[in-house]
PDB file of C-alpha atoms in Angstrom:
ATOM      1  CA  MET A   1      11.677 -77.354 -35.921  1.00 45.00           C
ATOM      2  CA  ASP A   2      12.030 -80.682 -37.717  1.00 56.00           C
ATOM      3  CA  THR A   3      15.296 -80.393 -39.630  1.00 62.00           C
ATOM      4  CA  ARG A   4      14.593 -83.663 -41.464  1.00 71.00           C
ATOM      5  CA  ILE A   5      12.254 -81.886 -43.882  1.00 84.00           C
ATOM      6  CA  SER A   6      14.022 -80.997 -47.130  1.00 85.00           C
ATOM      7  CA  GLY A   7      13.200 -80.121 -50.703  1.00 88.00           C
ATOM      8  CA  LYS A   8      13.272 -83.855 -51.488  1.00 89.00           C
ATOM      9  CA  THR A   9      10.977 -84.998 -48.667  1.00 93.00           C
ATOM     10  CA  ARG A  10       8.183 -87.265 -49.933  1.00 93.00           C
ATOM     11  CA  LEU A  11       4.668 -86.799 -48.580  1.00 96.00           C
ATOM     12  CA  LEU A  12       2.359 -89.581 -47.398  1.00 97.00           C
ATOM     13  CA  GLY A  13      -0.874 -89.373 -45.450  1.00 96.00           C
ATOM     14  CA  VAL A  14      -4.215 -90.791 -44.458  1.00 96.00           C
ATOM     15  CA  PHE A  15      -7.587 -89.694 -45.892  1.00 97.00           C
ATOM     16  CA  GLY A  16     -10.870 -89.977 -44.023  1.00 95.00           C
ATOM     17  CA  THR A  17     -13.166 -88.297 -41.520  1.00 94.00           C
ATOM     18  CA  PRO A  18     -13.049 -87.878 -38.581  1.00 90.00           C
ATOM     19  CA  ILE A  19      -9.274 -88.130 -38.657  1.00 89.00           C
ATOM     20  CA  THR A  20      -7.817 -86.199 -35.724  1.00 86.00           C
ATOM     21  CA  HIS A  21      -7.773 -89.371 -33.570  1.00 82.00           C
ATOM     22  CA  SER A  22      -5.562 -91.252 -36.025  1.00 84.00           C
ATOM     23  CA  GLY A  23      -2.440 -92.913 -34.657  1.00 84.00           C
ATOM     24  CA  SER A  24      -1.055 -93.522 -38.152  1.00 90.00           C
ATOM     25  CA  PRO A  25       1.132 -90.378 -38.367  1.00 92.00           C
ATOM     26  CA  VAL A  26       3.042 -91.370 -35.220  1.00 91.00           C
ATOM     27  CA  MET A  27       3.404 -94.953 -36.422  1.00 92.00           C
ATOM     28  CA  TYR A  28       4.758 -94.108 -39.884  1.00 95.00           C
ATOM     29  CA  ASN A  29       6.890 -91.118 -38.877  1.00 95.00           C
ATOM     30  CA  PHE A  30       8.516 -93.244 -36.172  1.00 95.00           C
ATOM     31  CA  SER A  31       9.366 -95.815 -38.849  1.00 96.00           C
ATOM     32  CA  PHE A  32      10.746 -93.154 -41.202  1.00 96.00           C
ATOM     33  CA  ASP A  33      12.955 -91.855 -38.388  1.00 95.00           C
ATOM     34  CA  TYR A  34      14.120 -95.394 -37.616  1.00 96.00           C
ATOM     35  CA  TYR A  35      15.394 -95.922 -41.166  1.00 96.00           C
ATOM     36  CA  GLY A  36      16.376 -92.309 -41.874  1.00 94.00           C
ATOM     37  CA  ILE A  37      13.837 -92.136 -44.705  1.00 95.00           C
ATOM     38  CA  ASP A  38      13.209 -88.664 -46.139  1.00 94.00           C
ATOM     39  CA  GLY A  39       9.432 -88.835 -45.824  1.00 95.00           C
ATOM     40  CA  VAL A  40       6.672 -87.298 -43.721  1.00 96.00           C
ATOM     41  CA  TYR A  41       3.191 -88.617 -42.974  1.00 96.00           C
ATOM     42  CA  LEU A  42       0.182 -86.375 -42.236  1.00 96.00           C
ATOM     43  CA  ALA A  43      -3.562 -86.786 -41.641  1.00 96.00           C
ATOM     44  CA  PHE A  44      -6.039 -85.170 -44.074  1.00 96.00           C
ATOM     45  CA  ASP A  45      -9.720 -84.749 -43.269  1.00 96.00           C
ATOM     46  CA  CYS A  46     -11.521 -85.947 -46.380  1.00 96.00           C
ATOM     47  CA  ARG A  47     -15.176 -86.741 -47.043  1.00 96.00           C
ATOM     48  CA  GLU A  48     -16.236 -89.391 -49.541  1.00 96.00           C
ATOM     49  CA  SER A  49     -17.351 -86.717 -52.015  1.00 97.00           C
ATOM     50  CA  GLU A  50     -13.852 -85.193 -51.884  1.00 97.00           C
ATOM     51  CA  MET A  51     -11.957 -88.401 -52.613  1.00 97.00           C
ATOM     52  CA  LYS A  52     -11.558 -87.816 -56.358  1.00 96.00           C
ATOM     53  CA  ASP A  53     -10.004 -84.412 -55.710  1.00 97.00           C
ATOM     54  CA  SER A  54      -7.713 -85.915 -53.077  1.00 97.00           C
ATOM     55  CA  LEU A  55      -6.515 -88.541 -55.546  1.00 97.00           C
ATOM     56  CA  ALA A  56      -5.872 -85.846 -58.140  1.00 97.00           C
ATOM     57  CA  ALA A  57      -3.830 -84.007 -55.508  1.00 96.00           C
ATOM     58  CA  MET A  58      -1.838 -87.195 -54.849  1.00 96.00           C
ATOM     59  CA  ARG A  59      -0.790 -87.260 -58.476  1.00 96.00           C
ATOM     60  CA  ARG A  60      -0.203 -83.512 -58.733  1.00 95.00           C
ATOM     61  CA  LEU A  61       1.937 -83.363 -55.575  1.00 94.00           C
ATOM     62  CA  ASN A  62       3.703 -86.646 -56.365  1.00 95.00           C
ATOM     63  CA  MET A  63       2.701 -88.080 -53.004  1.00 96.00           C
ATOM     64  CA  TRP A  64       4.406 -91.383 -52.239  1.00 95.00           C
ATOM     65  CA  GLY A  65       1.103 -92.942 -51.209  1.00 96.00           C
ATOM     66  CA  ALA A  66      -1.713 -92.785 -48.697  1.00 97.00           C
ATOM     67  CA  ASN A  67      -3.868 -94.780 -46.358  1.00 96.00           C
ATOM     68  CA  VAL A  68      -7.649 -94.520 -46.579  1.00 96.00           C
ATOM     69  CA  THR A  69     -10.119 -94.925 -43.728  1.00 91.00           C
ATOM     70  CA  MET A  70     -13.874 -94.530 -43.352  1.00 88.00           C
ATOM     71  CA  PRO A  71     -15.925 -93.347 -45.141  1.00 92.00           C
ATOM     72  CA  CYS A  72     -13.702 -93.192 -48.247  1.00 95.00           C
ATOM     73  CA  LYS A  73     -12.563 -96.801 -48.825  1.00 95.00           C
ATOM     74  CA  GLN A  74     -15.158 -97.797 -51.430  1.00 95.00           C
ATOM     75  CA  GLU A  75     -14.899 -94.504 -53.316  1.00 97.00           C
ATOM     76  CA  ALA A  76     -11.121 -94.881 -53.410  1.00 97.00           C
ATOM     77  CA  ALA A  77     -11.471 -98.364 -54.901  1.00 97.00           C
ATOM     78  CA  ARG A  78     -13.736 -97.032 -57.646  1.00 97.00           C
ATOM     79  CA  ASN A  79     -11.078 -94.519 -58.695  1.00 97.00           C
ATOM     80  CA  MET A  80      -7.884 -96.596 -58.777  1.00 98.00           C
ATOM     81  CA  ASP A  81      -5.845 -97.357 -61.875  1.00 98.00           C
ATOM     82  CA  ARG A  82      -5.077-100.828 -60.509  1.00 98.00           C
ATOM     83  CA  LEU A  83      -6.330-102.998 -57.641  1.00 98.00           C
ATOM     84  CA  SER A  84      -4.652-105.791 -55.687  1.00 97.00           C
ATOM     85  CA  PRO A  85      -6.545-109.117 -55.596  1.00 95.00           C
ATOM     86  CA  ALA A  86      -7.811-108.464 -52.052  1.00 95.00           C
ATOM     87  CA  ALA A  87      -8.942-104.917 -52.866  1.00 96.00           C
ATOM     88  CA  LYS A  88     -10.651-106.105 -56.050  1.00 96.00           C
ATOM     89  CA  PHE A  89     -12.664-108.770 -54.229  1.00 96.00           C
ATOM     90  CA  ILE A  90     -13.530-106.574 -51.240  1.00 94.00           C
ATOM     91  CA  GLY A  91     -14.313-103.467 -53.281  1.00 94.00           C
ATOM     92  CA  ALA A  92     -12.524-101.229 -50.788  1.00 94.00           C
ATOM     93  CA  VAL A  93      -9.043 -99.736 -50.557  1.00 96.00           C
ATOM     94  CA  ASN A  94      -7.125 -98.738 -47.419  1.00 95.00           C
ATOM     95  CA  THR A  95      -3.646 -98.316 -48.937  1.00 97.00           C
ATOM     96  CA  ILE A  96      -2.667 -96.496 -52.139  1.00 98.00           C
ATOM     97  CA  VAL A  97       0.762 -96.609 -53.772  1.00 98.00           C
ATOM     98  CA  ASN A  98       1.594 -93.878 -56.288  1.00 97.00           C
ATOM     99  CA  ASP A  99       3.989 -95.096 -58.973  1.00 96.00           C
ATOM    100  CA  GLY A 100       4.623 -92.185 -61.323  1.00 93.00           C
ATOM    101  CA  GLY A 101       0.982 -91.156 -61.319  1.00 95.00           C
ATOM    102  CA  ILE A 102      -0.351 -94.725 -61.517  1.00 97.00           C
ATOM    103  CA  LEU A 103      -2.385 -95.354 -58.371  1.00 98.00           C
ATOM    104  CA  THR A 104      -2.614 -98.941 -57.146  1.00 98.00           C
ATOM    105  CA  GLY A 105      -5.107 -99.705 -54.407  1.00 98.00           C
ATOM    106  CA  HIS A 106      -4.521-102.392 -51.796  1.00 97.00           C
ATOM    107  CA  ASN A 107      -6.527-103.640 -48.831  1.00 95.00           C
ATOM    108  CA  THR A 108      -4.449-104.682 -45.809  1.00 94.00           C
ATOM    109  CA  ASP A 109      -7.348-104.876 -43.314  1.00 91.00           C
ATOM    110  CA  GLY A 110      -7.533-108.668 -43.432  1.00 95.00           C
ATOM    111  CA  MET A 111      -3.765-108.990 -43.611  1.00 95.00           C
ATOM    112  CA  GLY A 112      -3.568-107.143 -40.295  1.00 94.00           C
ATOM    113  CA  VAL A 113      -5.329-110.075 -38.618  1.00 96.00           C
ATOM    114  CA  VAL A 114      -3.414-112.744 -40.537  1.00 97.00           C
ATOM    115  CA  LEU A 115      -0.034-111.218 -39.621  1.00 96.00           C
ATOM    116  CA  ASP A 116      -1.060-110.621 -36.003  1.00 96.00           C
ATOM    117  CA  LEU A 117      -1.979-114.301 -35.775  1.00 97.00           C
ATOM    118  CA  LYS A 118       1.383-115.156 -37.325  1.00 96.00           C
ATOM    119  CA  ASP A 119       3.110-112.915 -34.766  1.00 94.00           C
ATOM    120  CA  HIS A 120       1.489-115.146 -32.112  1.00 96.00           C
ATOM    121  CA  GLY A 121       2.683-118.318 -33.851  1.00 97.00           C
ATOM    122  CA  LYS A 122      -0.641-119.092 -35.564  1.00 97.00           C
ATOM    123  CA  SER A 123      -1.176-119.661 -39.288  1.00 98.00           C
ATOM    124  CA  VAL A 124      -4.451-119.585 -41.219  1.00 98.00           C
ATOM    125  CA  GLN A 125      -3.153-121.976 -43.866  1.00 98.00           C
ATOM    126  CA  ASP A 126      -5.152-125.238 -44.010  1.00 98.00           C
ATOM    127  CA  GLN A 127      -7.207-124.102 -41.008  1.00 98.00           C
ATOM    128  CA  LYS A 128     -10.981-124.250 -40.512  1.00 98.00           C
ATOM    129  CA  ILE A 129     -12.003-120.712 -39.573  1.00 98.00           C
ATOM    130  CA  VAL A 130     -15.250-119.533 -38.013  1.00 98.00           C
ATOM    131  CA  LEU A 131     -15.830-115.822 -38.621  1.00 98.00           C
ATOM    132  CA  LEU A 132     -18.379-113.762 -36.698  1.00 98.00           C
ATOM    133  CA  GLY A 133     -19.702-110.824 -38.697  1.00 97.00           C
ATOM    134  CA  ALA A 134     -20.128-109.831 -42.342  1.00 96.00           C
ATOM    135  CA  GLY A 135     -19.329-106.115 -42.228  1.00 92.00           C
ATOM    136  CA  GLY A 136     -16.295-104.394 -43.704  1.00 89.00           C
ATOM    137  CA  ALA A 137     -13.765-105.826 -41.264  1.00 90.00           C
ATOM    138  CA  ALA A 138     -15.179-109.351 -41.500  1.00 95.00           C
ATOM    139  CA  THR A 139     -15.318-109.316 -45.285  1.00 96.00           C
ATOM    140  CA  ALA A 140     -11.678-108.224 -45.516  1.00 95.00           C
ATOM    141  CA  ILE A 141     -10.660-111.005 -43.092  1.00 97.00           C
ATOM    142  CA  MET A 142     -12.676-113.599 -45.012  1.00 98.00           C
ATOM    143  CA  VAL A 143     -11.008-112.631 -48.291  1.00 98.00           C
ATOM    144  CA  GLN A 144      -7.468-112.575 -46.895  1.00 97.00           C
ATOM    145  CA  CYS A 145      -7.829-115.900 -45.089  1.00 98.00           C
ATOM    146  CA  ALA A 146      -9.145-117.480 -48.278  1.00 98.00           C
ATOM    147  CA  LEU A 147      -6.303-115.997 -50.360  1.00 97.00           C
ATOM    148  CA  ASP A 148      -3.765-117.208 -47.788  1.00 97.00           C
ATOM    149  CA  GLY A 149      -4.844-120.821 -48.012  1.00 97.00           C
ATOM    150  CA  ALA A 150      -7.413-121.388 -45.279  1.00 98.00           C
ATOM    151  CA  LYS A 151      -9.171-124.738 -45.668  1.00 98.00           C
ATOM    152  CA  SER A 152     -12.569-123.194 -44.959  1.00 98.00           C
ATOM    153  CA  VAL A 153     -14.197-120.006 -43.682  1.00 98.00           C
ATOM    154  CA  THR A 154     -17.692-120.200 -42.233  1.00 98.00           C
ATOM    155  CA  VAL A 155     -19.279-116.780 -41.796  1.00 98.00           C
ATOM    156  CA  PHE A 156     -21.981-116.288 -39.158  1.00 98.00           C
ATOM    157  CA  ASN A 157     -23.930-113.037 -39.073  1.00 97.00           C
ATOM    158  CA  ARG A 158     -27.120-111.618 -37.571  1.00 95.00           C
ATOM    159  CA  GLY A 159     -28.535-110.097 -40.747  1.00 93.00           C
ATOM    160  CA  ALA A 160     -29.164-111.878 -44.047  1.00 95.00           C
ATOM    161  CA  SER A 161     -28.429-108.902 -46.330  1.00 95.00           C
ATOM    162  CA  ALA A 162     -24.779-108.586 -45.254  1.00 95.00           C
ATOM    163  CA  LEU A 163     -24.380-112.359 -45.599  1.00 96.00           C
ATOM    164  CA  GLU A 164     -25.649-112.114 -49.160  1.00 96.00           C
ATOM    165  CA  LYS A 165     -23.034-109.434 -49.923  1.00 95.00           C
ATOM    166  CA  ALA A 166     -20.290-111.616 -48.445  1.00 97.00           C
ATOM    167  CA  GLU A 167     -21.537-114.560 -50.480  1.00 97.00           C
ATOM    168  CA  LYS A 168     -21.332-112.524 -53.694  1.00 97.00           C
ATOM    169  CA  ILE A 169     -17.695-111.770 -52.901  1.00 97.00           C
ATOM    170  CA  GLY A 170     -17.110-115.467 -52.220  1.00 97.00           C
ATOM    171  CA  LYS A 171     -18.555-116.392 -55.615  1.00 96.00           C
ATOM    172  CA  LYS A 172     -16.190-113.918 -57.298  1.00 96.00           C
ATOM    173  CA  MET A 173     -13.250-115.571 -55.560  1.00 96.00           C
ATOM    174  CA  LYS A 174     -14.414-119.019 -56.631  1.00 95.00           C
ATOM    175  CA  LYS A 175     -14.580-117.847 -60.244  1.00 95.00           C
ATOM    176  CA  GLU A 176     -10.985-116.618 -59.907  1.00 94.00           C
ATOM    177  CA  GLY A 177      -9.852-120.039 -58.715  1.00 95.00           C
ATOM    178  CA  VAL A 178      -9.673-119.493 -54.940  1.00 96.00           C
ATOM    179  CA  SER A 179     -10.128-122.983 -53.492  1.00 95.00           C
ATOM    180  CA  CYS A 180     -11.118-122.167 -49.893  1.00 97.00           C
ATOM    181  CA  MET A 181     -14.519-123.572 -48.875  1.00 98.00           C
ATOM    182  CA  LEU A 182     -16.884-120.745 -47.924  1.00 98.00           C
ATOM    183  CA  ASP A 183     -20.189-121.039 -46.065  1.00 98.00           C
ATOM    184  CA  TYR A 184     -22.623-118.413 -44.803  1.00 98.00           C
ATOM    185  CA  CYS A 185     -24.959-118.915 -41.843  1.00 98.00           C
ATOM    186  CA  LEU A 186     -27.198-116.906 -39.530  1.00 97.00           C
ATOM    187  CA  LEU A 187     -26.142-116.459 -35.910  1.00 97.00           C
ATOM    188  CA  SER A 188     -29.636-117.539 -34.914  1.00 96.00           C
ATOM    189  CA  GLU A 189     -28.642-121.098 -35.903  1.00 97.00           C
ATOM    190  CA  GLU A 190     -27.117-121.557 -32.454  1.00 96.00           C
ATOM    191  CA  GLU A 191     -26.611-125.336 -32.537  1.00 97.00           C
ATOM    192  CA  LEU A 192     -24.853-125.079 -35.905  1.00 98.00           C
ATOM    193  CA  LEU A 193     -22.685-122.250 -34.577  1.00 98.00           C
ATOM    194  CA  THR A 194     -21.637-124.276 -31.530  1.00 98.00           C
ATOM    195  CA  GLU A 195     -20.838-127.385 -33.544  1.00 98.00           C
ATOM    196  CA  THR A 196     -18.955-125.468 -36.247  1.00 98.00           C
ATOM    197  CA  ILE A 197     -16.740-123.817 -33.622  1.00 98.00           C
ATOM    198  CA  ARG A 198     -16.157-127.176 -31.916  1.00 98.00           C
ATOM    199  CA  GLN A 199     -14.989-128.593 -35.246  1.00 98.00           C
ATOM    200  CA  GLY A 200     -13.003-125.459 -36.125  1.00 98.00           C
ATOM    201  CA  ASP A 201      -9.414-124.349 -35.596  1.00 98.00           C
ATOM    202  CA  ILE A 202      -9.741-120.549 -35.361  1.00 98.00           C
ATOM    203  CA  LEU A 203     -12.646-118.386 -34.146  1.00 98.00           C
ATOM    204  CA  ILE A 204     -12.509-114.711 -35.156  1.00 98.00           C
ATOM    205  CA  ASN A 205     -14.905-112.071 -33.853  1.00 98.00           C
ATOM    206  CA  ALA A 206     -15.028-109.270 -36.425  1.00 96.00           C
ATOM    207  CA  THR A 207     -18.097-107.503 -35.031  1.00 95.00           C
ATOM    208  CA  SER A 208     -18.361-104.644 -32.536  1.00 92.00           C
ATOM    209  CA  VAL A 209     -20.032-106.886 -29.949  1.00 95.00           C
ATOM    210  CA  GLY A 210     -17.937-106.649 -26.791  1.00 94.00           C
ATOM    211  CA  MET A 211     -16.479-103.226 -27.595  1.00 91.00           C
ATOM    212  CA  ALA A 212     -16.432-100.531 -24.925  1.00 87.00           C
ATOM    213  CA  PRO A 213     -18.539 -98.619 -24.190  1.00 83.00           C
ATOM    214  CA  MET A 214     -21.441 -99.707 -26.415  1.00 83.00           C
ATOM    215  CA  SER A 215     -21.499-103.449 -25.752  1.00 88.00           C
ATOM    216  CA  GLU A 216     -18.739-104.175 -23.246  1.00 89.00           C
ATOM    217  CA  GLY A 217     -19.445-107.384 -21.349  1.00 91.00           C
ATOM    218  CA  GLN A 218     -21.347-108.963 -24.242  1.00 95.00           C
ATOM    219  CA  SER A 219     -20.440-111.869 -26.502  1.00 97.00           C
ATOM    220  CA  LEU A 220     -22.036-113.588 -29.465  1.00 97.00           C
ATOM    221  CA  ILE A 221     -21.025-117.004 -28.116  1.00 98.00           C
ATOM    222  CA  THR A 222     -23.494-118.084 -25.444  1.00 96.00           C
ATOM    223  CA  ASP A 223     -22.911-121.853 -25.419  1.00 97.00           C
ATOM    224  CA  MET A 224     -19.668-122.519 -23.552  1.00 98.00           C
ATOM    225  CA  LYS A 225     -19.485-126.007 -25.079  1.00 97.00           C
ATOM    226  CA  ALA A 226     -18.281-124.324 -28.272  1.00 98.00           C
ATOM    227  CA  PHE A 227     -14.809-123.764 -26.814  1.00 98.00           C
ATOM    228  CA  HIS A 228     -12.120-126.450 -26.831  1.00 97.00           C
ATOM    229  CA  GLU A 229      -8.455-126.693 -25.896  1.00 97.00           C
ATOM    230  CA  GLU A 230      -6.993-126.400 -29.391  1.00 97.00           C
ATOM    231  CA  LEU A 231      -9.238-123.536 -30.508  1.00 98.00           C
ATOM    232  CA  VAL A 232      -7.533-120.220 -31.348  1.00 98.00           C
ATOM    233  CA  VAL A 233      -9.773-117.283 -30.371  1.00 98.00           C
ATOM    234  CA  TYR A 234      -9.054-113.905 -31.985  1.00 98.00           C
ATOM    235  CA  ASP A 235     -11.122-110.824 -31.140  1.00 97.00           C
ATOM    236  CA  VAL A 236     -10.519-107.782 -33.358  1.00 95.00           C
ATOM    237  CA  ILE A 237     -11.673-105.552 -30.484  1.00 92.00           C
ATOM    238  CA  TYR A 238      -8.881-104.053 -28.402  1.00 85.00           C
ATOM    239  CA  ASN A 239     -10.933-101.894 -26.034  1.00 86.00           C
ATOM    240  CA  PRO A 240     -11.266-103.514 -23.572  1.00 91.00           C
ATOM    241  CA  GLU A 241      -8.038-105.461 -23.994  1.00 90.00           C
ATOM    242  CA  VAL A 242      -9.753-108.590 -22.618  1.00 95.00           C
ATOM    243  CA  THR A 243     -13.302-108.978 -23.930  1.00 97.00           C
ATOM    244  CA  LYS A 244     -16.037-111.245 -22.614  1.00 97.00           C
ATOM    245  CA  LEU A 245     -15.399-113.607 -25.524  1.00 98.00           C
ATOM    246  CA  MET A 246     -11.757-113.891 -24.486  1.00 98.00           C
ATOM    247  CA  LYS A 247     -12.660-114.389 -20.809  1.00 98.00           C
ATOM    248  CA  ASP A 248     -15.192-117.082 -21.675  1.00 98.00           C
ATOM    249  CA  ALA A 249     -12.664-118.860 -23.875  1.00 98.00           C
ATOM    250  CA  ALA A 250     -10.074-118.848 -21.069  1.00 98.00           C
ATOM    251  CA  GLU A 251     -12.567-120.137 -18.517  1.00 98.00           C
ATOM    252  CA  ASN A 252     -13.843-122.919 -20.746  1.00 98.00           C
ATOM    253  CA  GLY A 253     -10.786-124.809 -21.877  1.00 96.00           C
ATOM    254  CA  CYS A 254      -8.943-122.662 -24.420  1.00 98.00           C
ATOM    255  CA  ARG A 255      -5.223-122.304 -23.814  1.00 97.00           C
ATOM    256  CA  LYS A 256      -4.053-118.857 -22.745  1.00 96.00           C
ATOM    257  CA  GLU A 257      -1.556-118.575 -25.619  1.00 97.00           C
ATOM    258  CA  ASN A 258      -4.390-119.237 -28.081  1.00 98.00           C
ATOM    259  CA  ILE A 259      -6.482-116.236 -26.972  1.00 98.00           C
ATOM    260  CA  ILE A 260      -5.553-113.016 -28.781  1.00 97.00           C
ATOM    261  CA  GLY A 261      -6.961-109.489 -28.623  1.00 95.00           C
ATOM    262  CA  GLY A 262      -7.053-107.135 -31.582  1.00 91.00           C
ATOM    263  CA  LYS A 263      -4.561-104.511 -30.447  1.00 85.00           C
ATOM    264  CA  GLY A 264      -1.954-105.700 -32.945  1.00 89.00           C
ATOM    265  CA  MET A 265      -4.307-105.596 -35.930  1.00 89.00           C
ATOM    266  CA  LEU A 266      -3.728-101.922 -36.776  1.00 82.00           C
ATOM    267  CA  LEU A 267      -0.008-102.279 -36.207  1.00 88.00           C
ATOM    268  CA  TRP A 268       0.268-105.107 -38.729  1.00 92.00           C
ATOM    269  CA  GLN A 269      -2.002-103.339 -41.210  1.00 90.00           C
ATOM    270  CA  GLY A 270       0.456-100.484 -41.027  1.00 90.00           C
ATOM    271  CA  ALA A 271       3.408-102.849 -41.418  1.00 94.00           C
ATOM    272  CA  CYS A 272       1.889-104.178 -44.654  1.00 95.00           C
ATOM    273  CA  ALA A 273       1.372-100.669 -46.009  1.00 95.00           C
ATOM    274  CA  PHE A 274       4.876 -99.588 -44.954  1.00 96.00           C
ATOM    275  CA  ARG A 275       6.335-102.497 -46.930  1.00 96.00           C
ATOM    276  CA  LEU A 276       4.251-101.517 -49.967  1.00 96.00           C
ATOM    277  CA  TYR A 277       5.505 -97.917 -49.762  1.00 96.00           C
ATOM    278  CA  THR A 278       9.169 -98.568 -48.982  1.00 96.00           C
ATOM    279  CA  GLY A 279       9.984-102.237 -49.586  1.00 96.00           C
ATOM    280  CA  LEU A 280      11.179-102.363 -45.976  1.00 97.00           C
ATOM    281  CA  GLU A 281       9.843-104.129 -42.897  1.00 95.00           C
ATOM    282  CA  MET A 282       8.285-101.818 -40.337  1.00 96.00           C
ATOM    283  CA  PRO A 283      10.332-101.929 -37.091  1.00 96.00           C
ATOM    284  CA  VAL A 284       7.418-103.529 -35.243  1.00 91.00           C
ATOM    285  CA  ARG A 285       9.306-104.540 -32.084  1.00 92.00           C
ATOM    286  CA  GLU A 286      10.774-101.064 -31.594  1.00 95.00           C
ATOM    287  CA  LEU A 287       7.442 -99.437 -32.441  1.00 93.00           C
ATOM    288  CA  LYS A 288       5.627-101.605 -29.884  1.00 89.00           C
ATOM    289  CA  GLU A 289       8.124-100.508 -27.219  1.00 92.00           C
ATOM    290  CA  PHE A 290       7.665 -96.862 -28.177  1.00 91.00           C
ATOM    291  CA  LEU A 291       3.858 -97.089 -28.097  1.00 87.00           C
ATOM    292  CA  ALA A 292       3.933 -98.904 -24.758  1.00 86.00           C
ATOM    293  CA  LYS A 293       6.109 -96.138 -23.320  1.00 88.00           C
ATOM    294  CA  ARG A 294       3.709 -93.473 -24.589  1.00 83.00           C
ATOM    295  CA  GLU A 295       0.780 -95.318 -23.011  1.00 79.00           C
ATOM    296  CA  LYS A 296       2.550 -95.489 -19.646  1.00 81.00           C
ATOM    297  CA  GLU A 297       3.157 -91.747 -19.882  1.00 79.00           C
ATOM    298  CA  GLY A 298      -0.570 -91.222 -20.365  1.00 73.00           C
ATOM    299  CA  THR A 299      -0.468 -90.354 -24.062  1.00 68.00           C
ATOM    300  CA  PRO A 300      -1.837 -93.430 -25.858  1.00 63.00           C
ATOM    301  CA  VAL A 301      -1.163 -93.419 -29.580  1.00 62.00           C
ATOM    302  CA  LEU A 302      -2.724 -96.581 -30.943  1.00 56.00           C
ATOM    303  CA  GLN A 303      -6.160 -95.199 -31.718  1.00 49.00           C
ATOM    304  CA  ASP A 304      -7.531 -97.828 -34.061  1.00 44.00           C
ATOM    305  CA  ILE A 305      -8.878 -96.142 -37.168  1.00 41.00           C
ATOM    306  CA  VAL A 306     -10.943 -99.171 -38.115  1.00 41.00           C
ATOM    307  CA  HIS A 307     -12.487-100.066 -34.779  1.00 40.00           C
ATOM    308  CA  GLU A 308     -13.445 -96.520 -33.832  1.00 41.00           C
ATOM    309  CA  GLN A 309     -15.663 -96.435 -36.919  1.00 41.00           C
ATOM    310  CA  LYS A 310     -18.667 -98.494 -35.797  1.00 43.00           C
ATOM    311  CA  GLU A 311     -20.152 -98.634 -39.284  1.00 43.00           C
ATOM    312  CA  TYR A 312     -17.156-100.697 -40.357  1.00 47.00           C
ATOM    313  CA  HIS A 313     -18.476-103.491 -38.161  1.00 48.00           C
ATOM    314  CA  GLU A 314     -22.127-103.158 -39.037  1.00 46.00           C
ATOM    315  CA  GLU A 315     -23.808-106.438 -39.795  1.00 50.00           C
TER     316      GLU A 315
END
């Protein structure tokens, strides 16, 4: 029996489906225990059509807040009282804060990458970024990098329709005064892709290409001349931990410390949400140690909500 639970315990949770794989309850409840916070975090199976009722329940039960995963992110955004700049531009919400019945929607998907880069000593500010993909993950990363002061973001994608959607978001940001240069290109323009990466500072793969088991051993970068010593290579995929893109980067001149897998992305997304809920910093170092111990014991916890939903990466 958990004797922490009291009549004053605040409820938080995550909405989406399927949801039983979610590692979020362990991550947040560990953090509540660390600080002695009287809160509990649960997972709620919720379809898109049920999102309005779930939000009404948040207000009725005075829930502290909630995370939102697929397929409910867009529907959540349409039913918020307020939206953060990132959530407004992206049109999707993954974190909701309940302030006396006023629901504010945030999107920390892109911030997960930005903070993971920062954790590795890399900043997006004033950097030229090449972004592979134009799905949900890529769009969130594009928006956050632009908001955080990137010099430019060049988006490469297989399909034109997703590029057009990303471009519409970019135009909205321009109208709001975001100064980052944004360009949109097809992956079939291979020479342009190679040259843009060679001139760039950070390469981010935000597609599912390279993910196990569907496309393990594949990479969108086929010209090894694209890589250079100063290039930072970030792959949002964490399974496998070392993707073909990362191997190719290491074998073709990129420094080891500049090659980063996506395992920390979910952790830092959660850290952003935890700060929004509590005003406190998630105990990331202690949480990493705890998760590593669980993995060694054969009970892995970090099941990435975003990356296990393939449609989130669709191009």
